[in-house]
Coordinates of C-alpha atoms in Angstrom, one line a residue:
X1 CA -51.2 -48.7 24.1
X2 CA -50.3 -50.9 21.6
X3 CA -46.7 -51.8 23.1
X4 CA -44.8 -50.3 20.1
X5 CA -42.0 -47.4 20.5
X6 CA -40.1 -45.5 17.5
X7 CA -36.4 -45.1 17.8
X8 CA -34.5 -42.5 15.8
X9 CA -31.1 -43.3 13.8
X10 CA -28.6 -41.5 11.9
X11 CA -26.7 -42.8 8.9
X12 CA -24.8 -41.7 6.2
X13 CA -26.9 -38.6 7.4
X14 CA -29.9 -39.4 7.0
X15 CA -32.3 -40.0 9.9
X16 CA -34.5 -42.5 10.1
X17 CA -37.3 -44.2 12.2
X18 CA -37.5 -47.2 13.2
X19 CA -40.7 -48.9 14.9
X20 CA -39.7 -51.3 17.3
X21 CA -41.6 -54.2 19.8
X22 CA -41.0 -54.9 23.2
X23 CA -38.1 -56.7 22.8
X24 CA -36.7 -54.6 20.6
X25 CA -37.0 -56.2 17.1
X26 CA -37.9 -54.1 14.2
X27 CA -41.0 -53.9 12.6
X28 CA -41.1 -51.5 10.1
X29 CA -39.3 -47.6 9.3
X30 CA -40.1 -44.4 7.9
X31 CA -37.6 -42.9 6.0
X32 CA -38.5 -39.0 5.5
X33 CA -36.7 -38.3 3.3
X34 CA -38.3 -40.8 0.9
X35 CA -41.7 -40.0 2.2
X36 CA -42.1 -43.9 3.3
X37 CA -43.1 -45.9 5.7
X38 CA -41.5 -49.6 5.2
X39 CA -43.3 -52.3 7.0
X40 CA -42.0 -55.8 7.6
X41 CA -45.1 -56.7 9.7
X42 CA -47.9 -56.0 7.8
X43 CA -50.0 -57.1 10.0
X44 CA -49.8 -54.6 12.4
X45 CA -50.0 -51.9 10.1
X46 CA -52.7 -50.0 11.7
X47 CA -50.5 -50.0 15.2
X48 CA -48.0 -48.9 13.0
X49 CA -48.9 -46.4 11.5
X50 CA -50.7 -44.5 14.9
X51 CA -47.3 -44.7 16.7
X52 CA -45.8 -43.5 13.4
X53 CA -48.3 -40.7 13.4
X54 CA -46.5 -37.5 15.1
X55 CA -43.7 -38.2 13.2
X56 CA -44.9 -38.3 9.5
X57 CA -44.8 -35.0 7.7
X58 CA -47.1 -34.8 4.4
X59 CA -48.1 -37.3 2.4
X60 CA -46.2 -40.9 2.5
X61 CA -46.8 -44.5 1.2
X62 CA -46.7 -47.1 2.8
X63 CA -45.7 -50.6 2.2
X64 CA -43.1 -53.6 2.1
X65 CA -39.5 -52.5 1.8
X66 CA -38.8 -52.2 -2.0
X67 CA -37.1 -54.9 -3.9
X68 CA -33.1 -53.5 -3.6
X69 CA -31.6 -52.6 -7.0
X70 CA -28.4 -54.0 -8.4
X71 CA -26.2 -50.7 -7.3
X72 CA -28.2 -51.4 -3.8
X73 CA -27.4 -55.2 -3.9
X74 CA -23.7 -54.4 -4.7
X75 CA -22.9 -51.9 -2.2
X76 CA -24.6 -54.2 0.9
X77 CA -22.3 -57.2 -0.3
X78 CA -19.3 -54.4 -0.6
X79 CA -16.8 -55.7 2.0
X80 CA -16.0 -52.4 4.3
X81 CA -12.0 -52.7 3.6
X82 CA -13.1 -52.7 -0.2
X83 CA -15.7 -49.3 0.3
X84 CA -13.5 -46.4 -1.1
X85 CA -16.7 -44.1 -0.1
X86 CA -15.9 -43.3 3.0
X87 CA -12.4 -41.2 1.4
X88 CA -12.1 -38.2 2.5
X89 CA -10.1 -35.6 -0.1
X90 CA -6.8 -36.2 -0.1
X91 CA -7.1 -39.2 1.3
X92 CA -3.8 -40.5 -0.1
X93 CA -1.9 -37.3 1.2
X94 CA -3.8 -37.2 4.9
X95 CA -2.3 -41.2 5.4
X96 CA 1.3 -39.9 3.9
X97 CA 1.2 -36.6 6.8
X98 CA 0.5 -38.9 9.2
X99 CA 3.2 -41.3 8.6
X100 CA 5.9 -38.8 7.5
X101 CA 4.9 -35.3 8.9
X102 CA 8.5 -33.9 7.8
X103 CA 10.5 -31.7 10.1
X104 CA 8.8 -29.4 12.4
X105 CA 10.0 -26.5 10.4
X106 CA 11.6 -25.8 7.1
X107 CA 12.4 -23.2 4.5
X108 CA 9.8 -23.9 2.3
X109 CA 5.9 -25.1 2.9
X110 CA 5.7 -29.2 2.8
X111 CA 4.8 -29.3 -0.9
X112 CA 1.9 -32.5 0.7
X113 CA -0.1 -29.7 2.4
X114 CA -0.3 -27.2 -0.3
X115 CA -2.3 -30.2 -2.1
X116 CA -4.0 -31.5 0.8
X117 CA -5.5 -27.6 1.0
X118 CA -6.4 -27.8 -2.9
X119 CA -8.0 -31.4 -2.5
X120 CA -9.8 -30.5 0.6
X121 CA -10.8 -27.7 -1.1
X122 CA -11.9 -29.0 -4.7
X123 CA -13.6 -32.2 -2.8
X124 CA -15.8 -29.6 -0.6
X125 CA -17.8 -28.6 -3.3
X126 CA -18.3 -31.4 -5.6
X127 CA -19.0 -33.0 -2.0
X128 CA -22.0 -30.3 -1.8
X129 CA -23.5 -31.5 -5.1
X130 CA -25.0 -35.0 -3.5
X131 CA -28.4 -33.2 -3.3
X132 CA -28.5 -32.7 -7.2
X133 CA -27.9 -36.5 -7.5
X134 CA -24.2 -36.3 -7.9
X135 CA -22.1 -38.8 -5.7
X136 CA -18.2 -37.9 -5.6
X137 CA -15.4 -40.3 -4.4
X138 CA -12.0 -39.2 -3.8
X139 CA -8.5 -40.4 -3.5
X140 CA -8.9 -43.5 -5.8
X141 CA -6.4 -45.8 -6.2
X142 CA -4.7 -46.7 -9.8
X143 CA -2.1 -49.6 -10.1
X144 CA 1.4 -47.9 -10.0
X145 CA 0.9 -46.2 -7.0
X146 CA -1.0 -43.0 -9.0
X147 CA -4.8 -42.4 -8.4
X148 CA -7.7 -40.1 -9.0
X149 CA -7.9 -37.2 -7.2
X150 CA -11.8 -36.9 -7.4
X151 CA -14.5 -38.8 -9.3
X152 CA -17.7 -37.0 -10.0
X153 CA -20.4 -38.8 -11.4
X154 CA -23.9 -37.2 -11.9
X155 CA -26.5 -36.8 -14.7
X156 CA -23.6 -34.9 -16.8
X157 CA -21.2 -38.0 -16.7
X158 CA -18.8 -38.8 -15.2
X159 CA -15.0 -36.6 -14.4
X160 CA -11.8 -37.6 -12.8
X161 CA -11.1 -34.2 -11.3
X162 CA -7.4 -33.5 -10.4
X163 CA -6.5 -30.9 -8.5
X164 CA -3.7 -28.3 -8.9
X165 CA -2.8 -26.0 -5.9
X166 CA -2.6 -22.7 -7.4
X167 CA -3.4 -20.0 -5.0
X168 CA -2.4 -16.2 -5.6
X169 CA -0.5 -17.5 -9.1
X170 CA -0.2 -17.6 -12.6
X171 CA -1.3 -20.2 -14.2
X172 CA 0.0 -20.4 -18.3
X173 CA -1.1 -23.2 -20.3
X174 CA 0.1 -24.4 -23.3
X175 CA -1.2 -28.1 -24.3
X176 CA 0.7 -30.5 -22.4
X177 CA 2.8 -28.0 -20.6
X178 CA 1.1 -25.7 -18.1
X179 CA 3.2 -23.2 -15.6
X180 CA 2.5 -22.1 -12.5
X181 CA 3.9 -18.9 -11.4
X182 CA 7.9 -19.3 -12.0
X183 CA 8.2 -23.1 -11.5
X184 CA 9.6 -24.7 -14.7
X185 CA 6.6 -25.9 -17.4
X186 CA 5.1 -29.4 -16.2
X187 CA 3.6 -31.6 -18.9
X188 CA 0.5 -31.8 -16.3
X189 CA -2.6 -32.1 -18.9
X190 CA -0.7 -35.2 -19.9
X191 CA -1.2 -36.5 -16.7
X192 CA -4.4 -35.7 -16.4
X193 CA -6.2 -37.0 -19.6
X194 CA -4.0 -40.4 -18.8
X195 CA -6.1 -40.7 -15.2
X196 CA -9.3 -40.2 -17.1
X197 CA -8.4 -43.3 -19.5
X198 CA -7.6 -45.1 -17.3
X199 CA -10.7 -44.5 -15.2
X200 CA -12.8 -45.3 -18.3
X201 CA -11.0 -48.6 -19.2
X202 CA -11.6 -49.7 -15.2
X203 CA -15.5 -48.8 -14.9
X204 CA -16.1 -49.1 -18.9
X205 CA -17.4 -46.0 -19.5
X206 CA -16.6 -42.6 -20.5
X207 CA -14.8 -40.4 -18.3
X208 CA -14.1 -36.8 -18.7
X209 CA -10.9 -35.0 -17.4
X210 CA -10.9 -32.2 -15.3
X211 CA -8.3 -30.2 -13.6
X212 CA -9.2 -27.6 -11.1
X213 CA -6.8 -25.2 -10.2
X214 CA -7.9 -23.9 -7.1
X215 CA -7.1 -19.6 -6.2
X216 CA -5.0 -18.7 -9.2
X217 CA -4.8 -14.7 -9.9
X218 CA -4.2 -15.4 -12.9
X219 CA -5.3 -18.3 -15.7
X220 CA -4.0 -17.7 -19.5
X221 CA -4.0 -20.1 -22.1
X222 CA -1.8 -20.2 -25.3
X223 CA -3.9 -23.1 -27.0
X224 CA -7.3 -24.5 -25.9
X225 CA -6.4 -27.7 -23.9
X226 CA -7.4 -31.2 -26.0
X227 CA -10.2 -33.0 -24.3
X228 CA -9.5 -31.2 -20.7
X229 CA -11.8 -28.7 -18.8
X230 CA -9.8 -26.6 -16.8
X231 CA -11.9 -24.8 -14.1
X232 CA -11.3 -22.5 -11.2
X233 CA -12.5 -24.0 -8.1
X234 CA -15.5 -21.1 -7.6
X235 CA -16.7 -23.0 -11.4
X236 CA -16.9 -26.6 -9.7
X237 CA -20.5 -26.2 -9.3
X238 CA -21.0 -25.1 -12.6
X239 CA -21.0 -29.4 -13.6
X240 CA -24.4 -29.9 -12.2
X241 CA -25.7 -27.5 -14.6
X242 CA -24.6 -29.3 -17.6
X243 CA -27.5 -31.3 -19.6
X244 CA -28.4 -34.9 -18.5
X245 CA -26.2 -37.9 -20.2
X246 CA -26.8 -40.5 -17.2
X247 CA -30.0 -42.2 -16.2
X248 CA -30.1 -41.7 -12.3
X249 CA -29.7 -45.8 -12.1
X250 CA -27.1 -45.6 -14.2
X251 CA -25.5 -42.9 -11.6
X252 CA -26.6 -45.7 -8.9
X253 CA -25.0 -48.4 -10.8
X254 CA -21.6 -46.8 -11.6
X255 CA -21.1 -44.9 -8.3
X256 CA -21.6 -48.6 -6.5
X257 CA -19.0 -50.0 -9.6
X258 CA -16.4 -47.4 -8.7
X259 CA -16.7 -47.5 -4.8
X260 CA -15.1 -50.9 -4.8
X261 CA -12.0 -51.3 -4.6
X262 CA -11.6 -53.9 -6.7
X263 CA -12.7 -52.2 -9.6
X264 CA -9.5 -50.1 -9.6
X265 CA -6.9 -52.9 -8.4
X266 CA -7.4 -55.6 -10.7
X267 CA -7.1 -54.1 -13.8
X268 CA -3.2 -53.2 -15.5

């Protein structure tokens, strides 16, 4: 025996094993998902690699732990009170319920859950587009007290996705104004390309606005919308399909710019 055990961990989803002495310090991981085995003790790479051995599933390299990237560098050195990744949709609207959850009944459906459903709902599926190298933040903050409902960024670009509640209605849009079912006409698209530039000007880059209404029976437009993509919320998916515009570094690099805090609070 060569006095080595592997120990399994989970993070972010993502299993990996680590390869540990005696008293207990690491010497090395194999991260499956990458197909690598990372060794800090290279020395003992042969012991390694037999404890290793049941574990590994086709072909893997082996080696010292790669040189971390910028986006890498930035997120480790990414204070966790400053790491807007861990958001969940309607992040915003989930910390307002819980303060304020209104009165235990009323006429009329809180207003707050009827967008918490269409946030949950929109941030779901561009959730589900991580394996396609997307990475999706939600509930970012702007100065003012607005913020961005969802940020997709992938090798299509980046969008500020903001989501509309529209379930069993009719949705009418005429370029600002867009009316949903018999509520009065909402300069909404205004609002929405505004996020977007405001997005660009804070990670200095283009960003792309999107609303998604999410259920509507019904979507009619008068004009075709200036610069916004208005999708259903079954059409989400449809963005990973779109031709490659971003490097995936560049992905790395602005996911691990828009993740901080910071980026969103210091700027006007």
């Amino acid at each position: 025996m060569n006095g080595l055990r592997v120990v399994p961990t989970w993070s972010h989803g993502q299993e990996r094993l680590y390869v540990c002495r005696k008293d207990g310090r690491n010497i090395a991981w194999y991260d499956r998902e990458a197909g690598r085995v990372n060794i800090l003790s290279e020395d003992r790479r042969a012991d390694i690699l037999e404890t290793l051995g049941p574990f590994l599933t086709g072909p893997v390299t082996v080696g010292p732990p790669p040189v971390p990237t910028p986006a890498e560098l930035a997120r480790l050195t990414l204070h966790p009170d400053d790491d807007l990744a861990p958001n969940r949709p309607g992040e915003a609207l989930l910390i307002a319920l819980d303060r304020d959850p209104g009165p235990a009944r009323r006429l009329r459906p809180d207003p707050r859950r009827r967008a918490l459903e269409a946030e949950r709902t929109t941030g779901e599926i561009l959730d589900r587009l991580d394996g396609a190298g997307w990475h999706t933040l939600h509930s970012l903050p702007l100065p003012g007290g607005d913020r961005v409902h969802h940020l997709a960024i992938g090798p299509a670009g980046l969008f500020a996705v903001h989501s509309l509640y529209a379930r069993k209605q009719r949705v009418l849009v005429a370029d600002p104004l867009l009316t949903l079912g018999r509520r009065s006409p909402d300069p909404l698209l205004r609002r929405v390309r505004a996020d977007a530039d405001r997005a660009s000007h804070a990670l200095t880059a283009e960003v792309r606005p999107v609303l998604a209404l999410v259920g509507p029976s019904d979507v009619r437009l008068t004009t075709t919308p200036r610069e916004v993509r208005l999708l259903r919320d079954a059409e989400l998916a449809g963005l990973a399909r779109q031709g490659g515009v971003l490097k995936p570094a560049d992905v790395e690099a602005l996911h691990a710019m828009a993740r901080d805090r910071r980026t969103w609070t210091s700027g006007g």
